[in-house]
CSV table of C-alpha atoms in Angstrom, one decimal:
chain,number,residue,atom,x,y,z
A,623,UNK,CA,17.7,-2.8,-57.9
A,624,UNK,CA,18.3,-0.4,-55.0
A,625,UNK,CA,17.6,-1.9,-51.5
A,626,UNK,CA,14.9,-0.1,-49.5
A,627,UNK,CA,15.4,1.1,-46.0
A,628,UNK,CA,13.4,3.5,-43.7
A,629,UNK,CA,13.1,5.0,-40.3
A,630,UNK,CA,9.8,4.6,-38.6
A,631,UNK,CA,8.5,7.0,-35.9
A,632,UNK,CA,5.7,9.3,-34.8
A,633,UNK,CA,6.6,12.1,-35.4
A,634,UNK,CA,9.5,11.5,-37.7
A,635,UNK,CA,9.7,14.3,-40.2
A,636,UNK,CA,12.5,15.9,-38.2
A,637,UNK,CA,14.7,12.8,-38.4
A,638,UNK,CA,18.2,13.2,-39.7
A,639,UNK,CA,18.5,9.4,-40.3
A,640,UNK,CA,17.8,9.7,-44.1
A,641,UNK,CA,20.5,12.3,-44.4
A,642,UNK,CA,23.0,10.3,-42.3
A,643,UNK,CA,22.5,7.0,-44.2
A,644,UNK,CA,22.7,8.8,-47.6
A,645,UNK,CA,26.1,10.2,-46.5
A,646,UNK,CA,27.2,6.8,-45.3
A,647,UNK,CA,26.1,5.3,-48.7
A,648,UNK,CA,28.1,7.8,-50.7
A,649,UNK,CA,31.1,7.3,-48.5
A,650,UNK,CA,31.1,3.5,-49.0
A,651,UNK,CA,29.8,3.5,-52.7
A,652,UNK,CA,26.6,1.8,-51.7
A,653,UNK,CA,23.3,2.7,-53.5
A,654,UNK,CA,20.3,2.7,-51.1
A,655,UNK,CA,16.8,4.1,-50.9
A,656,UNK,CA,16.3,5.3,-47.3
A,657,UNK,CA,13.2,7.3,-46.3
A,658,UNK,CA,11.2,8.3,-43.2
A,659,UNK,CA,7.8,6.8,-42.6
A,660,UNK,CA,5.4,8.4,-40.0
A,661,UNK,CA,3.0,5.9,-38.5
A,662,UNK,CA,0.8,6.3,-35.4
A,663,UNK,CA,1.3,3.5,-32.9
A,664,UNK,CA,-1.9,1.6,-33.9
A,665,UNK,CA,-0.7,1.6,-37.6
A,666,UNK,CA,3.0,0.6,-37.0
A,667,UNK,CA,2.7,-3.2,-37.3
A,668,UNK,CA,0.7,-3.1,-40.5
A,669,UNK,CA,2.9,-0.4,-41.9
A,670,UNK,CA,6.0,-2.4,-41.2
A,671,UNK,CA,4.7,-5.4,-43.0
A,672,UNK,CA,3.6,-3.3,-46.0
A,673,UNK,CA,7.1,-1.9,-46.1
A,674,UNK,CA,8.5,-5.5,-46.1
A,675,UNK,CA,6.1,-6.6,-48.9
A,676,UNK,CA,7.3,-3.7,-51.0
A,677,UNK,CA,11.0,-4.7,-50.7
A,678,UNK,CA,12.0,-3.2,-47.5
A,679,UNK,CA,15.1,-5.0,-46.1
A,680,UNK,CA,16.1,-2.9,-43.1
A,681,UNK,CA,14.7,-0.3,-40.9
A,682,UNK,CA,15.5,2.0,-38.0
A,683,UNK,CA,12.8,2.5,-35.4
A,684,UNK,CA,12.4,5.6,-33.1
A,685,UNK,CA,9.9,6.8,-30.6
A,686,UNK,CA,7.3,5.5,-29.9
A,687,UNK,CA,7.7,2.2,-31.7
A,688,UNK,CA,10.8,0.6,-30.2
A,689,UNK,CA,9.0,-1.8,-27.9
A,690,UNK,CA,6.5,-2.7,-30.6
A,691,UNK,CA,9.4,-3.5,-33.0
A,692,UNK,CA,10.8,-5.8,-30.3
A,693,UNK,CA,7.6,-7.7,-30.3
A,694,UNK,CA,7.6,-8.5,-34.0
A,695,UNK,CA,11.1,-9.9,-34.1
A,696,UNK,CA,11.7,-13.7,-34.5
A,697,UNK,CA,15.4,-13.4,-33.6
A,698,UNK,CA,17.1,-10.8,-31.4
A,699,UNK,CA,20.6,-9.9,-30.4
A,700,UNK,CA,21.4,-10.5,-26.7
A,701,UNK,CA,21.5,-6.7,-26.0
A,702,UNK,CA,18.1,-6.2,-27.6
A,703,UNK,CA,16.6,-9.1,-25.6
A,704,UNK,CA,18.0,-7.6,-22.4
A,705,UNK,CA,16.7,-4.1,-23.3
A,706,UNK,CA,13.3,-5.3,-24.4
A,707,UNK,CA,13.6,-2.6,-27.1
A,708,UNK,CA,14.6,-2.6,-30.8
A,709,UNK,CA,15.8,0.3,-33.0
A,710,UNK,CA,17.4,-1.7,-35.9
A,711,UNK,CA,15.5,-4.2,-38.0
A,712,UNK,CA,17.0,-6.6,-40.6
A,713,UNK,CA,14.8,-8.7,-42.9
A,714,UNK,CA,15.9,-12.3,-43.0
A,715,UNK,CA,13.7,-14.3,-45.4
A,716,UNK,CA,10.2,-13.5,-44.2
A,717,UNK,CA,11.1,-12.7,-40.6
A,718,UNK,CA,12.6,-9.7,-38.8
A,719,UNK,CA,15.8,-9.8,-36.8
A,720,UNK,CA,16.1,-7.1,-34.2
A,721,UNK,CA,18.9,-5.2,-32.4
A,722,UNK,CA,19.3,-2.1,-30.3
A,723,UNK,CA,22.3,0.1,-31.3
A,724,UNK,CA,21.3,3.2,-29.2
A,725,UNK,CA,23.3,2.1,-26.2
A,726,UNK,CA,26.5,1.4,-28.0
A,727,UNK,CA,26.1,4.6,-30.0
A,728,UNK,CA,25.6,6.6,-26.8
A,729,UNK,CA,28.7,5.1,-25.1
A,730,UNK,CA,30.8,5.6,-28.2
A,731,UNK,CA,29.8,9.2,-28.5
A,732,UNK,CA,30.5,10.0,-24.8
A,733,UNK,CA,33.7,8.1,-24.5
A,734,UNK,CA,35.3,8.7,-28.0
A,735,UNK,CA,33.9,12.0,-29.1
A,736,UNK,CA,33.5,13.7,-25.7
A,737,UNK,CA,36.4,11.9,-23.9
A,738,UNK,CA,34.3,11.0,-20.9
A,739,UNK,CA,35.3,8.1,-18.7
A,740,UNK,CA,32.1,6.4,-17.6
A,741,UNK,CA,33.8,3.9,-15.2
A,742,UNK,CA,32.9,4.5,-11.6
A,743,UNK,CA,30.2,7.1,-12.4
A,744,UNK,CA,26.9,7.3,-10.6
A,745,UNK,CA,24.2,7.8,-13.3
A,746,UNK,CA,20.6,9.1,-13.2
A,747,UNK,CA,18.3,8.1,-16.1
A,748,UNK,CA,15.1,10.1,-16.5
A,749,UNK,CA,12.5,8.0,-18.2
A,750,UNK,CA,11.8,4.3,-18.7
A,751,UNK,CA,10.4,4.0,-22.2
A,752,UNK,CA,12.0,2.5,-25.3
A,753,UNK,CA,14.9,5.0,-25.5
A,754,UNK,CA,15.8,4.5,-21.8
A,755,UNK,CA,15.6,0.7,-22.1
A,756,UNK,CA,17.8,0.8,-25.2
A,757,UNK,CA,20.7,2.6,-23.4
A,758,UNK,CA,20.5,1.2,-19.9
A,759,UNK,CA,22.4,-2.1,-20.6
A,760,UNK,CA,25.2,-0.4,-22.4
A,761,UNK,CA,25.7,2.1,-19.5
A,762,UNK,CA,26.0,-0.8,-17.1
A,763,UNK,CA,28.4,-2.6,-19.4
A,764,UNK,CA,30.5,0.5,-19.7
A,765,UNK,CA,31.4,0.2,-16.0
A,766,UNK,CA,29.2,2.7,-14.2
A,767,UNK,CA,28.9,2.3,-10.4
A,768,UNK,CA,25.2,2.8,-10.1
A,769,UNK,CA,22.2,3.4,-12.3
A,770,UNK,CA,19.1,5.1,-10.8
A,771,UNK,CA,16.0,5.1,-13.0
A,772,UNK,CA,13.3,7.6,-12.3
A,773,UNK,CA,10.0,7.7,-14.2
A,774,UNK,CA,6.7,9.4,-13.6
A,775,UNK,CA,5.0,6.0,-13.9
A,776,UNK,CA,7.0,4.0,-11.3
A,777,UNK,CA,5.9,0.6,-12.6
A,778,UNK,CA,7.7,1.3,-15.9
A,779,UNK,CA,11.0,2.1,-14.0
A,780,UNK,CA,10.6,-1.1,-12.0
A,781,UNK,CA,10.1,-3.2,-15.2
A,782,UNK,CA,13.3,-1.7,-16.7
A,783,UNK,CA,15.3,-2.4,-13.6
A,784,UNK,CA,14.0,-5.9,-13.3
A,785,UNK,CA,15.1,-6.5,-16.9
A,786,UNK,CA,18.7,-5.4,-16.2
A,787,UNK,CA,19.1,-8.2,-13.6
A,788,UNK,CA,21.6,-6.3,-11.5
A,789,UNK,CA,19.9,-5.3,-8.3
A,790,UNK,CA,23.1,-4.2,-6.6
A,791,UNK,CA,23.8,-1.6,-9.3
A,792,UNK,CA,20.5,-0.7,-11.0
A,793,UNK,CA,17.7,0.9,-8.9
A,794,UNK,CA,14.3,2.5,-9.5
A,795,UNK,CA,13.1,5.5,-7.5
A,796,UNK,CA,10.0,7.7,-7.5
A,797,UNK,CA,10.0,11.1,-9.4
A,798,UNK,CA,9.0,12.8,-6.1
A,799,UNK,CA,12.1,11.4,-4.5
A,800,UNK,CA,14.5,13.3,-6.8
A,801,UNK,CA,15.5,15.8,-4.0
A,802,UNK,CA,16.6,12.9,-1.8
A,803,UNK,CA,18.8,10.9,-4.3
A,804,UNK,CA,22.0,12.8,-3.8
A,805,UNK,CA,24.2,13.9,-6.7
A,806,UNK,CA,25.3,12.2,-10.0
A,807,UNK,CA,28.2,12.4,-12.4
A,808,UNK,CA,25.9,11.7,-15.3
A,809,UNK,CA,22.3,12.7,-15.8
A,810,UNK,CA,20.5,11.5,-18.9
A,811,UNK,CA,17.1,12.7,-20.2
A,812,UNK,CA,15.3,9.9,-22.0
A,813,UNK,CA,11.8,11.4,-21.7
A,814,UNK,CA,9.9,13.1,-24.5
A,815,UNK,CA,8.9,16.1,-22.3
A,816,UNK,CA,11.1,18.5,-24.2
A,817,UNK,CA,9.1,18.0,-27.4
A,818,UNK,CA,6.6,20.4,-26.0
A,819,UNK,CA,7.7,23.9,-27.1
A,820,UNK,CA,6.6,25.3,-23.7
A,821,UNK,CA,8.3,22.6,-21.7
A,822,UNK,CA,10.4,23.6,-18.7
A,823,UNK,CA,12.5,21.2,-16.8
A,824,UNK,CA,12.4,21.8,-13.0
A,825,UNK,CA,14.8,19.4,-11.4
A,826,UNK,CA,16.5,19.8,-8.0
A,827,UNK,CA,20.0,21.4,-8.1
A,828,UNK,CA,21.0,18.9,-5.5
A,829,UNK,CA,21.4,16.3,-8.4
A,830,UNK,CA,24.4,18.2,-9.7
A,831,UNK,CA,28.0,18.1,-8.5
A,832,UNK,CA,31.2,19.6,-9.9
A,833,UNK,CA,31.7,16.7,-12.3
A,834,UNK,CA,28.1,16.4,-13.7
A,835,UNK,CA,27.6,15.8,-17.4
A,836,UNK,CA,24.0,16.3,-18.6
A,837,UNK,CA,22.9,14.4,-21.7
A,838,UNK,CA,19.7,14.6,-23.6
A,839,UNK,CA,19.0,11.6,-25.9
A,840,UNK,CA,17.0,13.9,-28.0
A,841,UNK,CA,18.5,16.5,-30.4
A,842,UNK,CA,17.4,19.8,-31.9
A,843,UNK,CA,14.4,21.6,-30.4
A,844,UNK,CA,13.4,18.6,-28.3
A,845,UNK,CA,16.7,18.9,-26.3
A,846,UNK,CA,16.5,22.6,-25.6
A,847,UNK,CA,14.5,22.5,-22.4
A,848,UNK,CA,16.5,19.9,-20.5
A,849,UNK,CA,19.9,21.3,-21.6
A,850,UNK,CA,18.7,24.8,-20.6
A,851,UNK,CA,18.1,23.5,-17.1
A,852,UNK,CA,21.5,21.8,-17.2
A,853,UNK,CA,23.4,25.0,-18.1
A,854,UNK,CA,21.5,26.9,-15.5
A,855,UNK,CA,22.4,24.3,-12.9
A,856,UNK,CA,26.1,24.7,-14.0
A,857,UNK,CA,26.7,21.2,-15.2
A,858,UNK,CA,30.2,20.8,-16.3
A,859,UNK,CA,29.2,19.4,-19.7
A,860,UNK,CA,26.0,19.4,-21.7
A,861,UNK,CA,25.6,17.0,-24.6
A,862,UNK,CA,22.6,16.4,-27.0
A,863,UNK,CA,21.7,13.2,-28.8
A,864,UNK,CA,23.1,14.1,-32.2
A,865,UNK,CA,26.4,12.3,-31.7
A,866,UNK,CA,24.5,9.2,-30.4
A,867,UNK,CA,22.3,9.4,-33.5
A,868,UNK,CA,25.2,9.3,-35.9
A,869,UNK,CA,27.0,6.5,-34.0
A,870,UNK,CA,23.9,4.3,-33.6
A,871,UNK,CA,23.3,4.8,-37.3
A,872,UNK,CA,26.8,3.6,-38.1
A,873,UNK,CA,26.1,0.4,-36.1
A,874,UNK,CA,22.9,-0.1,-38.1
A,875,UNK,CA,24.7,0.5,-41.4
A,876,UNK,CA,27.3,-2.1,-40.3
A,877,UNK,CA,24.6,-4.8,-39.8
A,878,UNK,CA,22.9,-4.0,-43.1
A,879,UNK,CA,26.0,-3.6,-45.3
A,880,UNK,CA,28.9,-5.4,-43.4
A,881,UNK,CA,31.0,-2.3,-43.3
A,882,UNK,CA,31.1,0.4,-40.6
A,883,UNK,CA,31.3,3.9,-42.1
A,884,UNK,CA,33.4,6.8,-40.7
A,885,UNK,CA,31.3,9.1,-38.5
A,886,UNK,CA,33.3,12.2,-37.7
A,887,UNK,CA,32.7,14.0,-41.0
A,888,UNK,CA,29.0,13.3,-41.0
A,889,UNK,CA,28.7,14.4,-37.4
A,890,UNK,CA,30.5,17.7,-38.1
A,891,UNK,CA,28.3,18.4,-41.1
A,892,UNK,CA,25.2,17.8,-39.0
A,893,UNK,CA,26.5,19.8,-36.1
A,894,UNK,CA,27.3,22.8,-38.3
A,895,UNK,CA,23.7,22.7,-39.6
A,896,UNK,CA,22.3,22.3,-36.1
A,897,UNK,CA,24.3,25.2,-34.7
A,898,UNK,CA,23.3,27.4,-37.7
A,899,UNK,CA,19.6,26.5,-37.0
A,900,UNK,CA,20.0,27.2,-33.3
A,901,UNK,CA,21.3,30.6,-34.1
A,902,UNK,CA,18.2,31.6,-36.1
A,903,UNK,CA,15.4,33.6,-34.7
């Protein structure tokens, strides 16, 4: 009987996760049923339990459900507990075990695929929701000098920083203070603002220096607005979230199947498709 897996989100029809996991399964000779399930926030918990009752054994969780997924887990990895956010669920008996693989996926993509050295870097993180919480611990563990979190709701940024437990390196600031924060070697967008087709990022150019890399944790159309600002601001490098998506998926696959698949070929196939899409009218 084929094991059932899914990615939960809202919206989620755009997700490449079913395609990625199908490719990983073929690569490793593992038969699996992986689908996308769109649930509004108020339907997530019931939908997740229905999935489990129908034989679901593992799931990925994307926006806006990562913090809700954290709340349903009986056991958690240390990094998920620190982040307060879960994107990978594994069924153990009648309970859920939770992990967050976004952070390690992001760091692996930036350091291995894009050859970026994160050590000693000053980092600006825009947003304080589930996606931001999931990558913040891994960035600190990668050796960055300072993490500054800015969110339109300051209390959320404060909560994220408090959870990190590193007051000397992790700081929260107000959105209105962006012009006064100085410059950063790495700027990450973990907001969902770019999902609005008419979105336009207006960030101070003073945030950018000659070494700045701009990263959007989103990919596809949702990353266009922020990366357009980054190119206009002459950031040295611009990176979308496609590589992180593939790398975090590989970490989830490892937990479910006890083998880590190769990611480069899958990433290149997706990138070719994304570039072809971007070139269409």
